[in-house]
Amino acid sequence: VQESIVFYVDNLYFKKVVSIPDNTGKLAFAILHNGDVEIMLEQQKAFEEEVSHFKGKEIGGTFSMYIETSDVEALYNKLKDKIQISKELQETFYKTKEFGILDNNGYVLVFAEKL
Protein backbone atom coordinates (compact mmCIF):
# COMPACT_ATOMS: atom_id res chain seq x y z
CA VAL A 1 0.00 0.00 0.00
CA GLN A 2 2.76 2.45 0.93
CA GLU A 3 4.69 1.86 -2.31
CA SER A 4 1.51 2.39 -4.34
CA ILE A 5 0.77 5.63 -2.49
CA VAL A 6 4.24 6.90 -3.35
CA PHE A 7 3.79 5.96 -7.04
CA TYR A 8 0.38 7.62 -7.40
CA VAL A 9 1.27 10.75 -5.40
CA ASP A 10 4.71 11.33 -6.93
CA ASN A 11 3.88 10.45 -10.55
CA LEU A 12 0.15 10.99 -11.05
CA TYR A 13 -0.46 13.90 -8.64
CA PHE A 14 -2.95 12.09 -6.39
CA LYS A 15 -3.44 13.21 -2.81
CA LYS A 16 -3.79 10.76 0.09
CA VAL A 17 -7.03 11.55 1.91
CA VAL A 18 -7.39 8.49 4.16
CA SER A 19 -4.88 5.95 5.48
CA ILE A 20 -5.39 3.18 8.01
CA PRO A 21 -2.53 1.16 9.52
CA ASP A 22 -2.67 -2.52 10.41
CA ASN A 23 -1.73 -3.77 13.90
CA THR A 24 1.99 -3.61 12.98
CA GLY A 25 1.85 0.03 11.90
CA LYS A 26 2.15 -0.70 8.16
CA LEU A 27 -0.55 0.88 6.00
CA ALA A 28 -3.37 -1.59 5.33
CA PHE A 29 -5.74 0.75 3.49
CA ALA A 30 -5.67 4.14 1.77
CA ILE A 31 -7.88 6.36 -0.34
CA LEU A 32 -6.29 8.62 -2.94
CA HIS A 33 -7.94 11.45 -4.91
CA ASN A 34 -7.12 13.39 -8.05
CA GLY A 35 -10.04 15.51 -9.25
CA ASP A 36 -13.01 13.21 -9.77
CA VAL A 37 -10.89 10.05 -9.61
CA GLU A 38 -10.79 8.10 -6.35
CA ILE A 39 -8.60 5.03 -5.83
CA MET A 40 -8.78 2.73 -2.82
CA LEU A 41 -5.76 0.59 -1.98
CA GLU A 42 -5.84 -2.32 0.46
CA GLN A 43 -3.44 -4.97 1.72
CA GLN A 44 -4.35 -8.46 0.53
CA LYS A 45 -4.51 -9.76 4.11
CA ALA A 46 -6.85 -6.96 5.21
CA PHE A 47 -9.06 -7.52 2.15
CA GLU A 48 -9.25 -11.25 2.85
CA GLU A 49 -10.34 -10.55 6.42
CA GLU A 50 -13.07 -8.25 5.11
CA VAL A 51 -14.21 -10.48 2.22
CA SER A 52 -13.66 -14.08 3.34
CA HIS A 53 -14.48 -15.47 -0.13
CA PHE A 54 -10.95 -14.51 -1.23
CA LYS A 55 -9.13 -15.98 1.77
CA GLY A 56 -6.34 -18.31 0.69
CA LYS A 57 -6.93 -17.77 -3.04
CA GLU A 58 -4.04 -16.94 -5.32
CA ILE A 59 -3.95 -13.39 -6.62
CA GLY A 60 -4.35 -13.30 -10.36
CA GLY A 61 -6.20 -11.89 -13.30
CA THR A 62 -5.87 -8.60 -15.06
CA PHE A 63 -6.96 -5.09 -14.31
CA SER A 64 -6.92 -1.87 -16.25
CA MET A 65 -8.27 1.57 -15.50
CA TYR A 66 -9.53 3.98 -18.17
CA ILE A 67 -9.37 7.62 -17.06
CA GLU A 68 -10.75 10.48 -19.13
CA THR A 69 -8.76 13.68 -18.77
CA SER A 70 -8.15 16.96 -20.52
CA ASP A 71 -4.88 17.83 -22.27
CA VAL A 72 -3.75 14.22 -22.47
CA GLU A 73 -0.75 15.22 -24.56
CA ALA A 74 0.63 17.42 -21.77
CA LEU A 75 0.16 14.58 -19.27
CA TYR A 76 1.91 12.16 -21.62
CA ASN A 77 4.86 14.55 -21.96
CA LYS A 78 5.14 14.83 -18.14
CA LEU A 79 5.10 11.07 -17.64
CA LYS A 80 6.87 9.53 -20.65
CA ASP A 81 10.38 9.83 -19.18
CA LYS A 82 9.36 9.02 -15.57
CA ILE A 83 7.35 5.81 -15.80
CA GLN A 84 6.82 2.82 -18.08
CA ILE A 85 4.61 3.58 -21.06
CA SER A 86 2.56 0.54 -22.16
CA LYS A 87 0.80 2.24 -25.10
CA GLU A 88 2.22 5.26 -26.91
CA LEU A 89 0.11 8.38 -27.39
CA GLN A 90 -2.21 7.88 -30.34
CA GLU A 91 -5.55 8.85 -31.82
CA THR A 92 -8.11 6.06 -31.93
CA PHE A 93 -10.89 5.16 -34.34
CA TYR A 94 -13.36 5.86 -31.51
CA LYS A 95 -12.35 9.53 -31.41
CA THR A 96 -9.99 9.76 -28.48
CA LYS A 97 -6.34 10.58 -28.03
CA GLU A 98 -4.88 8.23 -25.43
CA PHE A 99 -1.85 6.50 -23.96
CA GLY A 100 -1.27 3.79 -21.38
CA ILE A 101 1.14 3.31 -18.50
CA LEU A 102 2.03 0.56 -16.03
CA ASP A 103 1.76 1.41 -12.36
CA ASN A 104 4.18 0.09 -9.74
CA ASN A 105 2.22 -3.18 -9.49
CA GLY A 106 2.03 -3.75 -13.25
CA TYR A 107 -1.57 -2.62 -13.65
CA VAL A 108 -2.49 -0.75 -16.84
CA LEU A 109 -3.86 2.77 -16.67
CA VAL A 110 -5.07 4.38 -19.89
CA PHE A 111 -5.49 8.16 -20.02
CA ALA A 112 -7.76 9.47 -22.77
CA GLU A 113 -9.09 12.74 -24.07
CA LYS A 114 -12.21 12.88 -26.27
CA LEU A 115 -11.56 14.55 -29.62
XYZ file of N, CA, C and O in Angstrom:
460
model
N 0.837 -1.188 0.000
C 0.000 0.000 0.000
C 0.879 1.248 0.000
O 0.650 2.170 -0.789
N 1.900 1.266 0.852
C 2.761 2.445 0.933
C 3.474 2.720 -0.393
O 3.546 3.854 -0.837
N 3.999 1.672 -1.030
C 4.693 1.858 -2.311
C 3.740 2.381 -3.383
O 4.119 3.206 -4.217
N 2.505 1.911 -3.372
C 1.512 2.387 -4.341
C 1.148 3.846 -4.082
O 0.983 4.621 -5.028
N 1.038 4.225 -2.822
C 0.775 5.629 -2.492
C 1.876 6.505 -3.069
O 1.604 7.522 -3.716
N 3.110 6.124 -2.842
C 4.245 6.905 -3.353
C 4.155 7.030 -4.871
O 4.323 8.120 -5.429
N 3.875 5.925 -5.571
C 3.785 5.965 -7.035
C 2.702 6.938 -7.491
O 2.937 7.797 -8.346
N 1.498 6.805 -6.943
C 0.377 7.624 -7.398
C 0.528 9.097 -6.994
O 0.157 9.983 -7.757
N 1.069 9.355 -5.841
C 1.271 10.748 -5.398
C 2.411 11.397 -6.186
O 2.252 12.501 -6.716
N 3.538 10.728 -6.287
C 4.714 11.326 -6.934
C 4.588 11.431 -8.444
O 5.109 12.368 -9.042
N 3.927 10.473 -9.090
C 3.875 10.446 -10.549
C 2.566 10.940 -11.152
O 2.572 11.518 -12.232
N 1.459 10.686 -10.470
C 0.149 10.987 -11.047
C -0.610 12.060 -10.279
O -1.794 12.275 -10.533
N 0.066 12.699 -9.323
C -0.462 13.896 -8.641
C -1.713 13.630 -7.803
O -2.522 14.525 -7.585
N -1.856 12.391 -7.316
C -2.946 12.090 -6.395
C -2.596 12.634 -5.015
O -1.423 12.859 -4.705
N -3.619 12.809 -4.199
C -3.439 13.209 -2.808
C -4.036 12.118 -1.919
O -5.122 11.614 -2.175
N -3.290 11.746 -0.874
C -3.788 10.757 0.089
C -4.789 11.460 0.994
O -4.467 12.462 1.619
N -6.006 10.931 1.070
C -7.031 11.552 1.914
C -7.395 10.691 3.119
O -7.906 11.209 4.106
N -7.130 9.394 3.036
C -7.394 8.491 4.161
C -6.293 7.435 4.173
O -5.898 6.941 3.122
N -5.791 7.094 5.356
C -4.882 5.951 5.483
C -5.136 5.286 6.822
O -5.352 5.954 7.830
N -5.115 3.959 6.800
C -5.388 3.177 8.011
C -4.285 2.136 8.163
O -4.081 1.311 7.271
N -3.585 2.159 9.295
C -2.527 1.161 9.516
C -3.099 -0.165 10.007
O -4.195 -0.232 10.553
N -2.314 -1.230 9.809
C -2.673 -2.517 10.406
C -2.112 -2.546 11.830
O -1.585 -1.549 12.327
N -2.180 -3.695 12.496
C -1.728 -3.765 13.898
C -0.199 -3.714 14.037
O 0.307 -3.639 15.140
N 0.539 -3.748 12.917
C 1.993 -3.613 12.978
C 2.454 -2.199 12.647
O 3.644 -1.902 12.708
N 1.507 -1.348 12.262
C 1.846 0.025 11.895
C 2.023 0.243 10.406
O 2.122 1.383 9.950
N 2.086 -0.844 9.606
C 2.148 -0.703 8.156
C 0.768 -0.297 7.642
O -0.254 -0.685 8.218
N 0.738 0.460 6.549
C -0.551 0.875 5.999
C -1.287 -0.325 5.406
O -0.736 -1.065 4.595
N -2.532 -0.498 5.819
C -3.367 -1.592 5.330
C -4.384 -1.097 4.312
O -4.870 -1.873 3.487
N -4.687 0.207 4.339
C -5.739 0.755 3.486
C -5.468 2.232 3.263
O -4.991 2.931 4.159
N -5.803 2.714 2.058
C -5.670 4.142 1.770
C -6.650 4.529 0.678
O -7.021 3.712 -0.170
N -7.073 5.780 0.722
C -7.881 6.365 -0.342
C -7.093 7.533 -0.909
O -6.594 8.381 -0.158
N -6.992 7.563 -2.242
C -6.287 8.623 -2.941
C -7.266 9.342 -3.868
O -8.144 8.703 -4.448
N -7.089 10.656 -4.023
C -7.944 11.450 -4.907
C -7.100 12.265 -5.867
O -6.043 12.780 -5.504
N -7.620 12.413 -7.078
C -7.118 13.385 -8.045
C -8.332 13.824 -8.848
O -8.844 13.074 -9.676
N -8.823 15.040 -8.572
C -10.035 15.511 -9.247
C -11.204 14.606 -8.913
O -11.490 14.341 -7.754
N -11.859 14.089 -9.956
C -13.013 13.214 -9.772
C -12.636 11.743 -9.628
O -13.506 10.892 -9.481
N -11.339 11.439 -9.678
C -10.893 10.047 -9.611
C -10.524 9.703 -8.173
O -9.770 10.411 -7.526
N -11.093 8.594 -7.687
C -10.786 8.098 -6.346
C -10.280 6.666 -6.481
O -10.890 5.855 -7.175
N -9.169 6.375 -5.830
C -8.600 5.031 -5.825
C -8.493 4.560 -4.385
O -8.028 5.306 -3.522
N -8.927 3.334 -4.141
C -8.778 2.726 -2.822
C -7.751 1.603 -2.930
O -7.833 0.771 -3.836
N -6.810 1.598 -2.024
C -5.757 0.586 -1.983
C -5.888 -0.193 -0.682
O -6.135 0.405 0.371
N -5.712 -1.515 -0.753
C -5.842 -2.320 0.462
C -4.889 -3.500 0.421
O -4.710 -4.133 -0.617
N -4.284 -3.790 1.574
C -3.437 -4.973 1.718
C -4.263 -6.219 1.437
O -5.437 -6.297 1.807
N -3.643 -7.213 0.816
C -4.351 -8.456 0.533
C -4.900 -9.076 1.821
O -6.048 -9.508 1.873
N -4.085 -9.136 2.854
C -4.510 -9.758 4.113
C -5.733 -9.042 4.690
O -6.695 -9.682 5.118
N -5.718 -7.725 4.680
C -6.850 -6.956 5.209
C -8.100 -7.198 4.364
O -9.206 -7.337 4.889
N -7.919 -7.266 3.044
C -9.058 -7.516 2.155
C -9.652 -8.902 2.406
O -10.866 -9.069 2.459
N -8.780 -9.894 2.579
C -9.254 -11.253 2.846
C -10.022 -11.336 4.159
O -10.973 -12.108 4.280
N -9.617 -10.563 5.147
C -10.343 -10.550 6.419
C -11.724 -9.923 6.247
O -12.685 -10.331 6.894
N -11.805 -8.946 5.357
C -13.074 -8.247 5.115
C -14.000 -9.060 4.206
O -15.206 -9.103 4.402
N -13.439 -9.701 3.189
C -14.206 -10.482 2.218
C -13.654 -11.911 2.238
O -12.736 -12.248 1.501
N -14.222 -12.745 3.084
C -13.665 -14.076 3.338
C -13.647 -14.972 2.105
O -12.885 -15.930 2.049
N -14.458 -14.684 1.106
C -14.482 -15.472 -0.125
C -13.087 -15.573 -0.751
O -12.753 -16.574 -1.375
N -12.264 -14.548 -0.600
C -10.947 -14.508 -1.233
C -9.829 -15.073 -0.350
O -8.689 -15.164 -0.790
N -10.148 -15.477 0.861
C -9.130 -15.983 1.773
C -8.456 -17.224 1.210
O -9.101 -18.176 0.798
N -7.125 -17.184 1.140
C -6.344 -18.312 0.687
C -6.277 -18.497 -0.819
O -5.611 -19.398 -1.301
N -6.955 -17.641 -1.580
C -6.927 -17.765 -3.035
C -5.726 -17.020 -3.593
O -5.309 -15.985 -3.075
N -5.182 -17.569 -4.663
C -4.043 -16.942 -5.323
C -4.494 -15.658 -6.019
O -5.564 -15.621 -6.634
N -3.663 -14.629 -5.912
C -3.949 -13.385 -6.619
C -3.682 -13.621 -8.097
O -2.697 -14.241 -8.472
N -4.547 -13.117 -8.929
C -4.352 -13.296 -10.359
C -5.337 -12.466 -11.142
O -6.102 -11.684 -10.586
N -5.301 -12.622 -12.441
C -6.202 -11.886 -13.299
C -5.562 -10.612 -13.807
O -4.387 -10.334 -13.583
N -6.359 -9.850 -14.498
C -5.869 -8.597 -15.055
C -6.763 -7.457 -14.604
O -7.894 -7.660 -14.179
N -6.220 -6.276 -14.716
C -6.960 -5.089 -14.311
C -6.448 -3.925 -15.136
O -5.249 -3.793 -15.362
N -7.335 -3.109 -15.614
C -6.924 -1.867 -16.247
C -7.916 -0.784 -15.836
O -9.056 -1.072 -15.488
N -7.439 0.431 -15.857
C -8.267 1.571 -15.496
C -8.245 2.539 -16.667
O -7.182 2.826 -17.219
N -9.393 3.035 -17.067
C -9.528 3.978 -18.165
C -9.959 5.305 -17.566
O -11.027 5.396 -16.962
N -9.118 6.329 -17.704
C -9.366 7.618 -17.061
C -9.453 8.703 -18.130
O -8.494 8.932 -18.870
N -10.609 9.361 -18.216
C -10.748 10.482 -19.135
C -10.172 11.726 -18.490
O -10.400 11.989 -17.303
N -9.426 12.490 -19.275
C -8.762 13.679 -18.772
C -8.738 14.735 -19.867
O -9.081 14.454 -21.015
N -8.350 15.921 -19.518
C -8.150 16.960 -20.522
C -6.652 17.126 -20.742
O -5.849 16.784 -19.870
N -6.274 17.601 -21.897
C -4.881 17.827 -22.271
C -4.019 16.590 -22.034
O -3.009 16.620 -21.334
N -4.444 15.488 -22.629
C -3.753 14.216 -22.467
C -2.320 14.284 -22.997
O -1.429 13.621 -22.470
N -2.098 15.105 -24.004
C -0.749 15.216 -24.561
C 0.221 15.822 -23.551
O 1.361 15.366 -23.413
N -0.223 16.828 -22.806
C 0.634 17.421 -21.767
C 0.937 16.395 -20.673
O 2.073 16.315 -20.197
N -0.060 15.612 -20.279
C 0.158 14.579 -19.266
C 1.149 13.534 -19.782
O 2.068 13.127 -19.062
N 0.980 13.118 -21.021
C 1.906 12.160 -21.622
C 3.340 12.700 -21.576
O 4.268 11.981 -21.192
N 3.513 13.955 -21.943
C 4.859 14.549 -21.958
C 5.467 14.635 -20.562
O 6.680 14.496 -20.403
N 4.636 14.816 -19.524
C 5.137 14.833 -18.143
C 5.574 13.452 -17.672
O 6.482 13.325 -16.863
N 4.891 12.416 -18.160
C 5.102 11.070 -17.641
C 6.049 10.203 -18.459
O 6.654 9.273 -17.917
N 6.195 10.471 -19.751
C 6.874 9.532 -20.650
C 8.311 9.198 -20.252
O 8.776 8.099 -20.536
N 8.997 10.107 -19.584
C 10.377 9.827 -19.183
C 10.492 9.400 -17.718
O 11.585 9.101 -17.249
N 9.349 9.355 -16.994
C 9.361 9.020 -15.567
C 8.902 7.596 -15.282
O 9.352 6.984 -14.317
N 7.953 7.108 -16.083
C 7.346 5.806 -15.797
C 7.225 4.993 -17.077
O 7.402 5.512 -18.177
N 6.888 3.723 -16.927
C 6.822 2.824 -18.078
C 5.545 3.052 -18.880
O 4.435 2.908 -18.358
N 5.726 3.381 -20.141
C 4.607 3.576 -21.063
C 4.259 2.211 -21.661
O 5.129 1.512 -22.186
N 2.985 1.830 -21.594
C 2.556 0.545 -22.160
C 1.895 0.720 -23.518
O 1.783 -0.235 -24.284
N 1.450 1.928 -23.813
C 0.804 2.237 -25.098
C 1.131 3.685 -25.416
O 0.800 4.585 -24.643
N 1.816 3.902 -26.529
C 2.216 5.259 -26.911
C 0.993 6.128 -27.213
O -0.080 5.615 -27.550
N 1.174 7.414 -27.099
C 0.111 8.380 -27.386
C -0.346 8.211 -28.826
O 0.476 8.184 -29.745
N -1.657 8.066 -29.002
C -2.209 7.880 -30.344
C -3.667 8.299 -30.393
O -4.341 8.332 -29.375
N -4.127 8.595 -31.595
C -5.547 8.850 -31.821
C -6.198 7.528 -32.194
O -5.601 6.707 -32.895
N -7.415 7.325 -31.703
C -8.112 6.060 -31.932
C -9.257 6.245 -32.921
O -9.716 7.362 -33.163
N -9.750 5.122 -33.435
C -10.894 5.160 -34.344
C -12.170 5.591 -33.617
O -13.124 6.025 -34.232
N -12.173 5.472 -32.277
C -13.360 5.857 -31.510
C -13.242 7.276 -30.959
O -13.872 7.637 -29.977
N -12.425 8.082 -31.620
C -12.352 9.531 -31.414
C -11.813 9.937 -30.043
O -12.382 10.774 -29.352
N -10.717 9.322 -29.670
C -9.989 9.764 -28.480
C -8.514 9.858 -28.826
O -8.050 9.275 -29.810
N -7.800 10.607 -28.015
C -6.339 10.584 -28.028
C -5.973 9.986 -26.689
O -6.463 10.451 -25.643
N -5.142 8.940 -26.674
C -4.883 8.235 -25.427
C -3.509 7.595 -25.405
O -2.867 7.409 -26.434
N -3.083 7.264 -24.175
C -1.853 6.500 -23.959
C -2.038 5.673 -22.705
O -2.916 5.926 -21.888
N -1.186 4.653 -22.550
C -1.270 3.790 -21.380
C 0.052 3.730 -20.648
O 1.125 3.906 -21.234
N -0.037 3.481 -19.348
C 1.143 3.310 -18.498
C 0.977 2.053 -17.661
O -0.116 1.498 -17.570
N 2.073 1.623 -17.038
C 2.027 0.564 -16.031
C 2.310 1.204 -14.685
O 3.269 1.974 -14.546
N 1.476 0.889 -13.692
C 1.764 1.410 -12.357
C 2.816 0.532 -11.685
O 3.357 -0.393 -12.296
N 3.125 0.811 -10.447
C 4.183 0.087 -9.739
C 3.860 -1.382 -9.493
O 4.748 -2.162 -9.179
N 2.610 -1.778 -9.653
C 2.218 -3.177 -9.488
C 1.977 -3.876 -10.820
O 1.554 -5.023 -10.854
N 2.220 -3.166 -11.930
C 2.031 -3.753 -13.246
C 0.634 -3.604 -13.810
O 0.323 -4.172 -14.859
N -0.229 -2.845 -13.143
C -1.566 -2.618 -13.649
C -1.539 -1.539 -14.725
O -0.755 -0.601 -14.669
N -2.429 -1.670 -15.708
C -2.486 -0.751 -16.841
C -3.474 0.373 -16.547
O -4.600 0.136 -16.134
N -3.001 1.602 -16.759
C -3.856 2.774 -16.668
C -3.815 3.462 -18.025
O -2.730 3.748 -18.548
N -4.980 3.697 -18.612
C -5.072 4.383 -19.892
C -5.688 5.758 -19.630
O -6.728 5.873 -18.980
N -5.002 6.783 -20.131
C -5.486 8.157 -20.021
C -5.965 8.587 -21.401
O -5.234 8.422 -22.383
N -7.171 9.141 -21.470
C -7.764 9.467 -22.771
C -8.429 10.833 -22.723
O -8.961 11.262 -21.706
N -8.403 11.463 -23.883
C -9.093 12.742 -24.070
C -10.004 12.576 -25.290
O -9.562 12.098 -26.343
N -11.278 12.950 -25.133
C -12.205 12.877 -26.270
C -11.838 13.957 -27.274
O -11.512 15.082 -26.903
N -11.876 13.595 -28.550
C -11.564 14.552 -29.621
C -12.829 15.207 -30.136
O -13.898 14.727 -30.025
